């Protein structure tokens, strides 16, 4: 079995793969104060809850954009699983060519998205990840990572609006009944949610004008499921794309497939 760990700014997602398939996954908050032992107890609990024996895990991959937590999970893997995890970065053999000015600055989650998206659908593709930031990653038909776009995420925008405007409340992130709000909450929901859809559709249009109108668009990330119901610009929804990319990269690096 293989354990994939995606450490994001807001959440950390774990996934367990068996025979090439994701069989279990769970999500927790990315607390930078969490210790190595606390992390181990958390992972151990989830393994036991899903009837997975920790000793059955033979490989671990880590995709992290939070350096302080990266070390914690590396230490946990080494001490409790006796495994040196593979840290996802542009320095690995990813199977795609990175054309970023400095490949080492591309986020590990974006690399996983690009690799998984290209492996599953070929190119050209645009991967839209609705996370703490909304990111767009672009891969050419030849498997070249061309770069992308980084914009404030939907939750980030809503939180910042609440923080900076004294009379604007904290809101739930869902689409209001009507685009024209009749109260402050629905007005904010309309602006944030429909605004996010319009911004996404406009950005996809701009990118397609560069790489071709036949580019496939893949959505992932926490709010993707909500957004795709209100747009025709998304071709595929892949909720576990980062985890899948980690599994693909790990097996490419290790040149093997895990068996029970």
Backbone as numpy.savetxt, mean C-alpha at the origin, in Angstrom:
# Nx Ny Nz CAx CAy CAz Cx Cy Cz
5.55 -21.31 4.68 4.72 -20.12 4.68 5.59 -18.86 4.68
5.00 -17.77 4.20 5.71 -16.51 4.08 4.92 -15.42 4.80
5.61 -14.61 5.59 5.00 -13.49 6.30 5.41 -12.18 5.65
4.44 -11.44 5.16 4.68 -10.13 4.57 4.26 -9.06 5.57
5.12 -8.06 5.75 4.85 -6.99 6.71 4.97 -5.65 5.98
3.85 -4.94 5.87 3.82 -3.64 5.21 3.65 -2.55 6.27
4.73 -1.82 6.54 4.72 -0.80 7.59 4.47 0.56 6.94
3.28 1.09 7.15 2.92 2.39 6.61 2.91 3.45 7.69
2.69 4.69 7.29 2.69 5.79 8.26 1.52 5.70 9.23
0.40 5.17 8.78 -0.79 5.09 9.62 -1.05 3.68 10.12
-0.94 2.70 9.23 -1.22 1.31 9.59 -0.07 0.39 9.18
0.02 -0.73 9.90 0.91 -1.82 9.52 0.03 -3.02 9.17
0.27 -3.59 7.99 -0.54 -4.71 7.51 0.33 -5.95 7.42
-0.19 -7.06 7.95 0.50 -8.34 7.90 -0.26 -9.28 6.96
0.48 -10.11 6.25 -0.15 -11.11 5.40 0.63 -12.40 5.43
-0.09 -13.51 5.49 0.55 -14.83 5.48 0.18 -15.54 4.18
1.21 -15.99 3.47 1.02 -16.68 2.19 1.33 -18.16 2.35
0.47 -18.96 1.73 0.68 -20.41 1.70 0.39 -20.89 0.29
1.32 -21.63 -0.28 1.17 -22.14 -1.66 0.86 -21.01 -2.64
1.50 -19.86 -2.44 1.35 -18.75 -3.37 0.09 -17.93 -3.19
-0.71 -18.22 -2.17 -1.95 -17.49 -1.97 -1.95 -16.82 -0.59
-2.54 -15.63 -0.56 -2.70 -14.92 0.71 -3.85 -15.59 1.47
-3.53 -16.18 2.62 -4.55 -16.92 3.36 -5.03 -16.17 4.60
-4.21 -15.25 5.11 -4.62 -14.46 6.27 -3.99 -13.08 6.16
-4.72 -12.07 6.59 -4.13 -10.74 6.69 -4.83 -9.95 7.79
-4.09 -9.02 8.39 -4.67 -8.19 9.43 -3.95 -6.86 9.48
-4.61 -5.88 10.09 -4.12 -4.50 10.07 -4.11 -3.94 11.49
-3.03 -3.25 11.86 -2.92 -2.60 13.17 -2.38 -1.19 12.97
-2.45 -0.39 14.02 -1.89 0.96 13.96 -0.37 0.90 13.97
0.25 1.83 13.28 1.72 1.90 13.24 2.21 2.76 14.41
2.30 2.15 15.58 2.75 2.86 16.77 4.27 2.82 16.87
4.90 3.98 16.79 6.36 4.01 16.81 6.91 3.70 18.20
6.03 3.70 19.21 6.49 3.38 20.57 6.44 1.89 20.85
5.91 1.10 19.91 5.79 -0.34 20.14 7.17 -0.99 20.13
7.44 -1.82 21.13 8.76 -2.45 21.27 8.82 -3.75 20.47
10.03 -4.29 20.40 10.24 -5.57 19.72 9.39 -6.67 20.34
9.38 -6.73 21.67 8.62 -7.78 22.35 7.12 -7.60 22.17
6.65 -6.36 22.19 5.23 -6.10 21.96 4.84 -6.50 20.55
5.73 -6.22 19.62 5.47 -6.59 18.23 5.38 -8.10 18.08
6.29 -8.82 18.73 6.27 -10.28 18.68 4.98 -10.84 19.27
4.55 -10.32 20.41 3.32 -10.80 21.04 2.12 -10.56 20.13
2.13 -9.43 19.43 1.04 -9.11 18.52 1.01 -10.11 17.36
2.16 -10.34 16.74 2.24 -11.28 15.63 1.90 -12.70 16.10
2.41 -13.07 17.24 2.15 -14.40 17.79 0.66 -14.60 18.04
0.00 -13.57 18.57 -1.45 -13.66 18.82 -2.22 -13.89 17.54
-1.90 -13.13 16.50 -2.61 -13.27 15.23 -2.34 -14.64 14.60
-1.12 -15.10 14.73 -0.81 -16.44 14.21 -1.64 -17.50 14.93
-1.68 -17.43 16.24 -2.45 -18.40 17.01 -3.94 -18.30 16.71
-4.41 -17.07 16.50 -5.83 -16.86 16.22 -6.25 -17.45 14.88
-5.29 -17.57 13.96 -5.58 -18.13 12.63 -5.00 -19.53 12.46
-4.62 -20.15 13.58 -4.10 -21.52 13.58 -2.84 -21.68 12.73
-2.00 -20.65 12.75 -0.71 -20.70 12.06 0.39 -20.83 13.11
1.20 -21.87 12.97 2.31 -22.05 13.89 3.46 -21.14 13.47
3.95 -20.30 14.36 5.05 -19.40 14.00 6.24 -20.12 13.37
6.52 -21.33 13.83 7.67 -22.07 13.28 7.44 -22.51 11.84
6.20 -22.44 11.35 5.93 -22.81 9.96 6.28 -21.70 8.98
6.54 -20.51 9.50 6.92 -19.38 8.65 8.40 -19.49 8.32
8.71 -19.62 7.03 10.09 -19.85 6.59 10.73 -18.62 5.92
9.94 -17.60 5.68 10.48 -16.40 5.06 9.67 -15.19 5.48
10.34 -14.04 5.56 9.70 -12.79 5.96 10.17 -11.67 5.04
9.23 -10.87 4.58 9.54 -9.68 3.80 9.00 -8.46 4.51
9.73 -7.36 4.45 9.31 -6.13 5.10 9.35 -4.98 4.10
8.22 -4.32 3.95 8.13 -3.08 3.19 7.82 -1.98 4.19
8.70 -1.01 4.32 8.52 0.00 5.36 8.82 1.40 4.86
7.98 2.34 5.29 8.25 3.76 5.05 8.43 4.49 6.39
8.59 3.70 7.46 8.78 4.26 8.80 10.09 3.70 9.37
11.21 4.38 9.19 12.52 3.85 9.60 12.58 3.39 11.05
11.96 4.12 11.96 12.02 3.75 13.37 11.38 2.38 13.63
10.36 2.04 12.86 9.70 0.76 13.04 10.39 -0.36 12.27
11.12 0.00 11.24 11.81 -1.02 10.44 12.74 -1.85 11.32
13.55 -1.18 12.12 14.49 -1.89 12.98 13.77 -2.79 13.97
12.64 -2.33 14.51 11.88 -3.12 15.48 11.44 -4.45 14.86
10.93 -4.38 13.63 10.44 -5.59 12.98 11.59 -6.49 12.51
12.70 -5.90 12.15 13.88 -6.71 11.79 14.36 -7.47 13.02
14.47 -6.79 14.14 14.92 -7.44 15.38 13.94 -8.53 15.79
12.65 -8.24 15.67 11.63 -9.24 16.02 11.77 -10.47 15.15
11.99 -10.28 13.86 12.13 -11.40 12.93 13.35 -12.24 13.26
14.45 -11.57 13.56 15.70 -12.28 13.84 15.65 -13.01 15.17
15.09 -12.38 16.17 15.11 -12.95 17.52 14.07 -14.06 17.68
12.86 -13.82 17.21 11.76 -14.74 17.50 11.48 -15.75 16.38
11.75 -15.35 15.13 11.56 -16.28 14.02 12.87 -16.89 13.55
13.99 -16.34 14.03 15.32 -16.78 13.60 15.48 -16.62 12.08
14.93 -15.55 11.54 14.95 -15.29 10.11 15.47 -13.88 9.85
16.38 -13.75 8.89 16.78 -12.43 8.41 15.80 -12.01 7.32
14.97 -11.03 7.59 13.95 -10.65 6.60 14.56 -9.93 5.40
13.85 -10.00 4.29 14.24 -9.23 3.11 13.57 -7.86 3.18
14.38 -6.81 3.18 13.85 -5.45 3.20 13.68 -4.96 1.77
12.47 -4.60 1.41 12.19 -4.19 0.04 12.83 -2.83 -0.25
13.60 -2.78 -1.32 14.22 -1.52 -1.75 14.58 -1.64 -3.22
14.94 -0.51 -3.82 15.32 -0.49 -5.23 16.66 -1.18 -5.47
17.37 -1.52 -4.41 18.66 -2.18 -4.56 18.50 -3.68 -4.83
17.28 -4.21 -4.67 17.03 -5.61 -4.97 16.75 -5.82 -6.45
16.81 -7.07 -6.89 16.43 -7.42 -8.25 14.91 -7.50 -8.28
14.27 -6.43 -8.74 12.81 -6.33 -8.69 12.12 -6.87 -9.94
12.87 -7.05 -10.99 12.26 -7.50 -12.24 11.75 -6.37 -13.10
11.85 -5.14 -12.62 11.50 -3.95 -13.41 12.65 -2.95 -13.27
12.80 -2.09 -14.27 13.87 -1.10 -14.27 13.35 0.20 -13.67
14.06 0.74 -12.68 13.64 1.95 -11.99 14.29 3.16 -12.67
13.48 4.04 -13.25 14.01 5.21 -13.96 13.93 6.49 -13.14
13.65 6.36 -11.85 13.65 7.51 -10.94 15.05 8.11 -10.92
15.15 9.43 -10.71 16.46 10.07 -10.64 17.36 9.39 -9.61
16.79 9.11 -8.44 17.49 8.37 -7.40 16.60 7.20 -6.99
16.81 6.01 -7.55 15.94 4.87 -7.28 15.80 4.54 -5.80
16.84 4.86 -5.00 16.78 4.50 -3.58 15.76 5.33 -2.80
15.24 6.39 -3.41 14.27 7.24 -2.72 12.82 6.83 -2.99
12.61 5.84 -3.83 11.25 5.37 -4.09 10.79 4.54 -2.90
9.60 4.85 -2.37 9.09 4.13 -1.22 8.92 2.64 -1.49
9.21 1.83 -0.49 9.12 0.38 -0.64 7.71 -0.06 -1.03
6.70 0.60 -0.48 5.32 0.24 -0.82 5.02 0.53 -2.28
5.58 1.60 -2.81 5.38 1.95 -4.22 6.07 0.94 -5.13
7.23 0.47 -4.72 7.92 -0.56 -5.50 7.10 -1.85 -5.53
6.56 -2.22 -4.38 5.72 -3.44 -4.32 4.49 -3.29 -5.20
3.85 -2.13 -5.15 2.68 -1.89 -6.00 3.03 -2.02 -7.48
4.15 -1.42 -7.86 4.56 -1.43 -9.26 4.87 -2.85 -9.74
5.60 -3.60 -8.92 5.98 -4.97 -9.30 4.75 -5.86 -9.39
3.87 -5.80 -8.39 2.68 -6.64 -8.39 1.74 -6.26 -9.53
1.57 -4.96 -9.74 0.69 -4.51 -10.82 1.17 -4.96 -12.18
2.48 -4.81 -12.42 3.04 -5.20 -13.72 3.02 -6.71 -13.89
3.29 -7.45 -12.83 3.27 -8.91 -12.91 1.88 -9.43 -13.24
0.86 -8.81 -12.66 -0.51 -9.27 -12.85 -1.13 -8.81 -14.16
-0.82 -7.59 -14.58 -1.54 -7.00 -15.71 -0.66 -6.53 -16.87
0.65 -6.64 -16.72 1.51 -6.13 -17.78 1.52 -4.62 -17.76
1.99 -4.01 -18.85 2.05 -2.56 -18.90 1.51 -2.02 -20.21
1.29 -0.73 -20.27 1.51 0.25 -19.21 0.40 0.22 -18.16
0.78 0.56 -16.94 -0.19 0.61 -15.85 0.00 1.87 -15.01
-1.08 2.26 -14.36 -1.06 3.32 -13.36 -1.64 2.73 -12.09
-0.85 2.70 -11.03 -1.34 2.19 -9.74 -1.65 3.37 -8.84
-2.90 3.46 -8.40 -3.32 4.53 -7.50 -3.52 3.94 -6.11
-2.75 4.42 -5.16 -2.79 3.90 -3.79 -3.36 4.97 -2.86
-4.55 4.68 -2.31 -5.21 5.63 -1.43 -4.81 5.37 0.02
-3.68 5.92 0.43 -3.17 5.74 1.77 -3.04 7.07 2.48
-2.06 7.19 3.39 -1.81 8.45 4.07 -1.54 9.53 3.03
-0.81 9.16 1.98 -0.70 9.97 0.77 -1.41 9.21 -0.35
-1.94 9.92 -1.32 -2.46 9.27 -2.51 -1.34 9.28 -3.54
-0.87 8.09 -3.90 0.25 8.00 -4.83 -0.17 7.38 -6.15
0.50 7.79 -7.20 0.29 7.26 -8.54 1.64 6.74 -9.02
1.71 5.45 -9.33 2.96 4.86 -9.81 2.75 4.36 -11.23
3.69 4.70 -12.10 3.52 4.45 -13.53 4.60 3.50 -14.03
4.16 2.42 -14.68 5.07 1.43 -15.26 4.78 1.32 -16.75
5.82 1.35 -17.56 5.66 1.32 -19.01 5.37 -0.09 -19.51
5.08 -0.19 -20.79 4.83 -1.48 -21.42 6.05 -2.39 -21.34
7.25 -1.78 -21.30 8.49 -2.54 -21.24 8.89 -2.92 -19.80
8.06 -2.57 -18.83 8.41 -2.87 -17.45 9.37 -1.87 -16.83
9.27 -0.62 -17.26 10.11 0.44 -16.70 9.28 1.26 -15.72
9.79 1.41 -14.51 9.13 2.27 -13.54 9.48 3.71 -13.90
8.50 4.44 -14.44 8.75 5.76 -14.97 8.74 6.86 -13.91
8.13 6.57 -12.77 7.98 7.58 -11.72 6.52 7.66 -11.31
6.11 8.81 -10.83 4.71 8.92 -10.40 4.37 10.26 -9.82
3.34 10.25 -9.00 2.79 11.47 -8.41 2.50 11.18 -6.94
2.75 12.16 -6.08 2.42 12.04 -4.66 1.56 13.24 -4.28
0.38 12.94 -3.72 -0.55 13.99 -3.30 -1.03 13.70 -1.88
-1.56 14.70 -1.18 -2.09 14.44 0.17 -3.20 13.38 0.10
-3.19 12.46 1.05 -4.23 11.45 1.10 -5.56 12.03 1.55
-6.62 11.27 1.36 -7.96 11.75 1.71 -8.07 11.98 3.21
-7.64 11.02 4.01 -7.68 11.18 5.47 -6.79 12.34 5.91
-5.64 12.47 5.28 -4.72 13.55 5.62 -5.35 14.91 5.33
-6.00 15.03 4.18 -6.66 16.29 3.81 -7.76 16.65 4.79
-8.58 15.65 5.15 -9.68 15.90 6.07 -9.17 16.31 7.45
-8.13 15.62 7.94 -7.58 15.93 9.25 -6.95 17.32 9.27
-6.27 17.67 8.21 -5.61 18.98 8.14 -6.64 20.10 8.06
-7.73 19.88 7.34 -8.80 20.87 7.23 -9.42 21.12 8.61
-9.65 20.04 9.34 -10.20 20.15 10.70 -9.21 20.86 11.63
-7.94 20.55 11.48 -6.92 21.13 12.36 -6.73 22.62 12.14
-6.79 23.05 10.89 -6.45 24.43 10.56 -7.64 25.39 10.57
-8.86 24.83 10.54 -10.05 25.69 10.55 -10.83 25.44 11.84
-10.87 26.44 12.71 -11.40 26.27 14.06 -12.84 25.76 14.10
-13.68 26.16 13.14 -15.10 25.80 13.19 -15.46 24.60 12.33
-14.46 23.99 11.68 -14.76 22.83 10.85 -14.51 21.55 11.65
-15.53 20.70 11.76 -15.42 19.52 12.62 -14.66 18.37 11.96
-14.34 17.38 12.78 -13.80 16.12 12.27 -14.96 15.33 11.69
-14.78 14.76 10.50 -15.90 14.10 9.82 -15.58 12.65 9.47
-16.64 11.88 9.23 -16.49 10.52 8.72 -16.29 10.61 7.21
-15.42 9.73 6.70 -15.08 9.81 5.28 -15.99 8.90 4.46
-17.13 9.43 4.10 -18.01 8.74 3.16 -18.72 9.78 2.31
-19.27 9.35 1.20 -19.89 10.27 0.27 -21.26 10.71 0.78
-21.55 12.02 0.73 -22.87 12.51 1.15 -23.93 12.17 0.10
-25.18 12.30 0.47 -26.28 11.98 -0.44 -26.26 12.88 -1.66
-26.00 14.17 -1.46 -26.00 15.14 -2.56 -24.65 15.86 -2.61
-24.26 16.25 -3.80 -22.99 16.96 -3.95 -23.07 18.35 -3.33
-24.26 18.95 -3.30 -24.42 20.26 -2.68 -24.82 20.05 -1.22
-23.90 20.32 -0.32 -24.15 20.08 1.09 -25.09 21.12 1.69
-25.94 20.68 2.61 -26.87 21.58 3.29 -26.51 21.79 4.76
-25.37 21.28 5.14 -24.82 21.54 6.46 -23.31 21.42 6.36
-22.62 21.80 7.42 -21.15 21.84 7.37 -20.54 20.47 7.12
-21.06 19.44 7.80 -20.49 18.10 7.66 -20.62 17.58 6.24
-21.85 17.65 5.67 -22.05 17.14 4.32 -21.31 17.99 3.29
-21.16 19.28 3.56 -20.40 20.14 2.65 -18.93 19.73 2.64
-18.39 19.42 3.82 -17.00 18.97 3.90 -16.84 17.60 3.24
-17.77 16.70 3.49 -17.70 15.38 2.89 -17.74 15.47 1.37
-18.59 16.34 0.85 -18.67 16.51 -0.60 -17.36 17.04 -1.16
-16.83 18.05 -0.51 -15.59 18.65 -1.00 -14.42 17.68 -0.96
-14.32 16.92 0.14 -13.19 16.01 0.30 -13.34 14.77 -0.58
-14.52 14.13 -0.54 -14.69 12.86 -1.25 -14.86 13.05 -2.76
-15.78 13.91 -3.17 -15.94 14.14 -4.61 -14.73 14.87 -5.17
-14.14 15.73 -4.33 -12.91 16.41 -4.76 -11.79 15.42 -5.02
-11.71 14.38 -4.17 -10.69 13.35 -4.35 -10.92 12.57 -5.65
-12.18 12.27 -5.95 -12.50 11.55 -7.19 -12.12 12.40 -8.39
-12.50 13.66 -8.38 -12.21 14.54 -9.52 -10.71 14.74 -9.70
-10.00 14.88 -8.57 -8.54 15.03 -8.66 -7.91 13.78 -9.24
-8.39 12.61 -8.81 -7.86 11.34 -9.31 -8.12 11.20 -10.81
-9.35 11.47 -11.22 -9.70 11.33 -12.64 -8.88 12.30 -13.49
-8.67 13.51 -12.99 -7.86 14.48 -13.73 -6.41 14.05 -13.83
-5.86 13.49 -12.74 -4.47 13.05 -12.75 -4.29 11.85 -13.68
-5.23 10.92 -13.64 -5.15 9.75 -14.53 -5.19 10.21 -15.99
-6.04 11.18 -16.29 -6.13 11.71 -17.66 -4.79 12.32 -18.09
-4.17 13.06 -17.20 -2.89 13.69 -17.52 -1.81 12.63 -17.77
-1.78 11.61 -16.92 -0.77 10.56 -17.07 -0.99 9.78 -18.36
-2.24 9.48 -18.67 -2.55 8.74 -19.90 -2.17 9.55 -21.13
-2.25 10.87 -21.04 -1.84 11.71 -22.17 -0.36 11.55 -22.47
0.40 11.07 -21.47 1.84 10.88 -21.64 2.16 9.45 -22.06
1.54 8.45 -21.40 1.94 7.06 -21.64 0.97 6.29 -22.54
-0.16 6.88 -22.86 -1.11 6.21 -23.76 -2.45 5.95 -23.09
-3.51 6.08 -23.88 -4.86 5.94 -23.34 -5.20 4.50 -22.99
-4.40 3.55 -23.48 -4.70 2.14 -23.21 -4.12 1.66 -21.88
-3.48 2.55 -21.13 -2.90 2.17 -19.84 -3.99 1.68 -18.89
-3.72 0.60 -18.20 -4.66 0.05 -17.23 -4.46 0.74 -15.88
-5.55 0.97 -15.17 -5.50 1.67 -13.89 -5.92 0.71 -12.78
-5.05 0.60 -11.77 -5.27 -0.32 -10.65 -5.38 0.50 -9.38
-6.40 0.25 -8.57 -6.58 0.95 -7.31 -6.29 0.03 -6.13
-5.65 0.59 -5.12 -5.37 -0.14 -3.89 -5.37 0.85 -2.74
-5.18 0.36 -1.52 -5.14 1.24 -0.36 -6.46 1.26 0.40
-6.41 1.81 1.60 -7.52 1.73 2.53 -8.85 2.28 2.04
-8.84 3.39 1.31 -10.09 4.00 0.88 -10.45 3.69 -0.57
-9.67 2.83 -1.21 -9.92 2.53 -2.62 -11.31 1.94 -2.84
-11.74 1.04 -1.96 -13.03 0.38 -2.12 -14.17 1.38 -2.12
-14.04 2.44 -1.33 -15.06 3.49 -1.28 -15.03 4.35 -2.53
-13.84 4.69 -2.98 -13.69 5.59 -4.12 -14.15 4.96 -5.43
-13.83 3.68 -5.65 -14.10 3.07 -6.95 -15.59 2.97 -7.27
-16.43 3.11 -6.27 -17.88 3.07 -6.52 -18.38 4.35 -7.18
-17.52 5.36 -7.23 -17.95 6.66 -7.74 -17.12 7.13 -8.93
-16.49 6.19 -9.62 -15.69 6.55 -10.79 -15.65 5.41 -11.79
-15.45 5.76 -13.03 -15.27 4.76 -14.09 -13.82 4.71 -14.56
-12.94 5.39 -13.85 -11.54 5.50 -14.27 -10.68 4.35 -13.78
-11.21 3.51 -12.88 -10.46 2.40 -12.32 -10.82 1.11 -13.05
-9.82 0.39 -13.51 -10.05 -0.88 -14.21 -10.03 -2.08 -13.27
-9.15 -2.04 -12.26 -8.99 -3.19 -11.36 -8.82 -2.71 -9.93
-9.38 -3.47 -9.01 -9.23 -3.19 -7.57 -8.44 -4.31 -6.94
-7.30 -3.97 -6.33 -6.40 -4.95 -5.72 -6.09 -4.52 -4.29
-6.88 -4.95 -3.30 -6.70 -4.47 -1.93 -5.40 -4.87 -1.26
-4.76 -5.94 -1.72 -3.53 -6.42 -1.07 -2.33 -6.34 -2.00
-2.29 -5.32 -2.83 -1.26 -5.23 -3.86 0.15 -5.13 -3.26
0.32 -4.37 -2.19 1.64 -4.24 -1.58 2.13 -5.59 -1.05
1.24 -6.32 -0.37 1.61 -7.64 0.15 1.97 -8.58 -0.99
1.17 -8.55 -2.05 1.44 -9.41 -3.20 2.79 -9.08 -3.84
3.08 -7.79 -3.94 4.36 -7.38 -4.51 5.53 -7.84 -3.67
5.35 -7.81 -2.35 6.40 -8.28 -1.45 6.67 -9.77 -1.66
5.60 -10.53 -1.80 5.74 -11.97 -2.01 6.46 -12.26 -3.33
6.08 -11.53 -4.37 6.70 -11.71 -5.69 8.19 -11.36 -5.64
8.51 -10.24 -5.00 9.90 -9.81 -4.92 10.73 -10.78 -4.09
10.18 -11.23 -2.97 10.92 -12.16 -2.13 11.26 -13.43 -2.89
10.28 -13.97 -3.59 10.53 -15.20 -4.33 11.50 -14.99 -5.49
11.49 -13.80 -6.06 12.45 -13.51 -7.12 13.86 -13.47 -6.53
14.00 -12.83 -5.37 15.30 -12.71 -4.72 15.81 -14.09 -4.27
14.92 -14.88 -3.67 15.31 -16.17 -3.14 15.24 -17.28 -4.19
14.57 -16.98 -5.31 14.46 -17.93 -6.42 13.85 -19.26 -5.98
12.78 -19.13 -5.20 12.07 -20.33 -4.79 10.64 -19.97 -4.41
9.79 -20.98 -4.36 8.41 -20.79 -3.93 8.21 -21.57 -2.65
7.52 -20.98 -1.70 7.36 -21.61 -0.42 6.33 -22.73 -0.46
6.59 -23.76 0.28 5.66 -24.89 0.42 5.42 -25.09 1.91
4.34 -25.76 2.27 4.02 -25.95 3.69 5.14 -26.68 4.42
